[in-house]
mmCIF file of C-alpha atoms in Angstrom:
data_model
loop_
_atom_site.group_PDB
_atom_site.id
_atom_site.type_symbol
_atom_site.label_atom_id
_atom_site.label_comp_id
_atom_site.label_asym_id
_atom_site.label_seq_id
_atom_site.Cartn_x
_atom_site.Cartn_y
_atom_site.Cartn_z
ATOM 1 C CA MET A 1 83.907 81.430 120.605
ATOM 2 C CA ARG A 2 85.912 84.593 120.149
ATOM 3 C CA ASN A 3 85.787 86.605 116.985
ATOM 4 C CA PRO A 4 89.145 85.782 115.341
ATOM 5 C CA CYS A 5 89.328 89.243 113.731
ATOM 6 C CA SER A 6 88.495 91.188 116.862
ATOM 7 C CA PRO A 7 90.687 94.238 117.594
ATOM 8 C CA PHE A 8 91.464 92.611 120.928
ATOM 9 C CA GLU A 9 93.223 89.750 119.141
ATOM 10 C CA PHE A 10 95.506 92.272 117.436
ATOM 11 C CA LEU A 11 96.095 93.934 120.806
ATOM 12 C CA ARG A 12 96.932 90.580 122.358
ATOM 13 C CA ILE A 13 99.557 89.861 119.694
ATOM 14 C CA GLY A 14 100.963 93.377 120.069
ATOM 15 C CA MET A 15 101.265 92.947 123.829
ATOM 16 C CA THR A 16 103.008 89.609 123.340
ATOM 17 C CA LEU A 17 105.479 91.175 120.904
ATOM 18 C CA GLY A 18 106.123 94.047 123.314
ATOM 19 C CA THR A 19 106.737 91.649 126.184
ATOM 20 C CA ILE A 20 109.120 89.579 124.057
ATOM 21 C CA ALA A 21 111.024 92.738 123.094
ATOM 22 C CA VAL A 22 111.420 93.923 126.697
ATOM 23 C CA GLU A 23 112.440 90.508 128.021
ATOM 24 C CA ALA A 24 114.869 89.969 125.141
ATOM 25 C CA GLN A 25 116.564 93.295 125.900
ATOM 26 C CA MET A 26 116.847 92.331 129.572
ATOM 27 C CA VAL A 27 118.394 88.983 128.649
ATOM 28 C CA ILE A 28 120.837 90.625 126.230
ATOM 29 C CA ALA A 29 121.878 93.147 128.890
ATOM 30 C CA MET A 30 122.413 90.470 131.546
ATOM 31 C CA ARG A 31 124.393 88.282 129.155
ATOM 32 C CA LEU A 32 126.580 91.175 128.032
ATOM 33 C CA MET A 33 127.236 92.107 131.651
ATOM 34 C CA GLY A 34 128.046 88.449 132.290
ATOM 35 C CA LEU A 35 130.517 88.325 129.424
ATOM 36 C CA ALA A 36 132.122 91.465 130.855
ATOM 37 C CA GLY A 37 132.341 89.819 134.288
ATOM 38 C CA PHE A 38 129.673 91.872 136.054
ATOM 39 C CA TRP A 39 126.862 89.289 136.083
ATOM 40 C CA THR A 40 126.888 85.657 137.151
ATOM 41 C CA LEU A 41 126.425 83.309 134.199
ATOM 42 C CA GLY A 42 126.200 79.537 134.160
ATOM 43 C CA ARG A 43 128.503 77.279 132.246
ATOM 44 C CA GLY A 44 127.677 77.015 128.571
ATOM 45 C CA GLU A 45 125.726 80.268 128.467
ATOM 46 C CA THR A 46 127.458 81.423 125.288
ATOM 47 C CA ARG A 47 126.530 78.205 123.486
ATOM 48 C CA ARG A 48 123.012 78.346 124.886
ATOM 49 C CA MET A 49 122.328 81.856 123.608
ATOM 50 C CA VAL A 50 122.963 80.733 120.039
ATOM 51 C CA ALA A 51 121.357 77.291 120.122
ATOM 52 C CA GLU A 52 118.108 78.343 121.773
ATOM 53 C CA LYS A 53 117.269 80.877 119.065
ATOM 54 C CA THR A 54 117.292 78.339 116.269
ATOM 55 C CA ALA A 55 115.248 75.911 118.367
ATOM 56 C CA ALA A 56 112.644 78.554 119.277
ATOM 57 C CA PHE A 57 112.234 79.742 115.687
ATOM 58 C CA ARG A 58 112.039 76.170 114.394
ATOM 59 C CA GLU A 59 109.358 75.306 116.969
ATOM 60 C CA GLY A 60 107.458 78.472 116.078
ATOM 61 C CA LEU A 61 107.591 77.669 112.382
ATOM 62 C CA VAL A 62 106.295 74.152 112.965
ATOM 63 C CA ALA A 63 103.520 75.376 115.294
ATOM 64 C CA SER A 64 102.465 78.033 112.813
ATOM 65 C CA GLY A 65 102.422 75.507 109.981
ATOM 66 C CA ARG A 66 100.309 73.094 112.011
ATOM 67 C CA ALA A 67 97.860 75.862 112.867
ATOM 68 C CA GLY A 68 97.615 76.764 109.187
ATOM 69 C CA MET A 69 97.081 73.168 108.102
ATOM 70 C CA ALA A 70 94.370 72.848 110.755
ATOM 71 C CA GLY A 71 92.514 75.689 109.027
ATOM 72 C CA ARG A 72 93.115 78.282 111.714
ATOM 73 C CA GLY A 73 93.419 81.905 110.685
ATOM 74 C CA PRO A 74 96.483 84.133 110.377
ATOM 75 C CA LEU A 75 96.148 85.506 113.911
ATOM 76 C CA ALA A 76 96.093 82.007 115.397
ATOM 77 C CA GLN A 77 99.117 81.106 113.298
ATOM 78 C CA THR A 78 100.937 84.189 114.557
ATOM 79 C CA ARG A 79 100.129 83.351 118.179
ATOM 80 C CA ALA A 80 101.370 79.794 117.606
ATOM 81 C CA ALA A 81 104.606 81.075 116.062
ATOM 82 C CA LEU A 82 105.255 83.486 118.945
ATOM 83 C CA ALA A 83 104.574 81.021 121.780
ATOM 84 C CA PRO A 84 107.997 79.234 121.756
ATOM 85 C CA VAL A 85 109.870 82.548 121.537
ATOM 86 C CA ARG A 86 107.845 83.949 124.436
ATOM 87 C CA ARG A 87 108.548 80.854 126.555
ATOM 88 C CA ARG A 88 112.293 81.239 125.942
ATOM 89 C CA THR A 89 112.466 84.955 126.720
ATOM 90 C CA LYS A 90 110.394 84.500 129.873
ATOM 91 C CA SER A 91 112.466 81.587 131.183
ATOM 92 C CA ASN A 92 115.783 83.266 130.310
ATOM 93 C CA SER A 93 114.920 86.552 132.018
ATOM 94 C CA ARG A 94 113.825 84.698 135.159
ATOM 95 C CA ARG A 95 116.816 82.364 135.194
ATOM 96 C CA LEU A 96 119.412 85.071 134.585
ATOM 97 C CA GLY A 97 117.678 87.512 136.935
ATOM 98 C CA ARG A 98 117.925 85.012 139.797
ATOM 99 C CA LYS A 99 121.678 84.641 139.311
ATOM 100 C CA GLY A 100 122.266 88.312 139.989
ATOM 101 C CA PRO A 101 125.274 90.591 139.661
ATOM 102 C CA ARG A 102 128.791 89.472 140.464
ATOM 103 C CA LEU A 103 129.833 91.656 143.359
ATOM 104 C CA PRO A 104 133.477 92.414 144.154
ATOM 105 C CA ARG A 105 134.866 90.790 147.285
#
């Protein structure tokens, strides 16, 4: 069993937060370029970018609460809270990255 207060656990959470920040900025940039007509976006992307945030934060809150009620420590609760947000940023950056720029014809 890992030491729950190990410095590596703090590093792991920091790396997760850094990855979320970078992917979120990429997603924001691609969506802004899409709204400006320079990036290909799917139908309903504007609705999706609002709805997914509330769902991710709600799932994170529930996961963190469950971890806390199970007696897990604050670091485990933090990891549980970040997991849904990380899944969303990862899937969005991949999905939007595959669509690519809208090139002039």
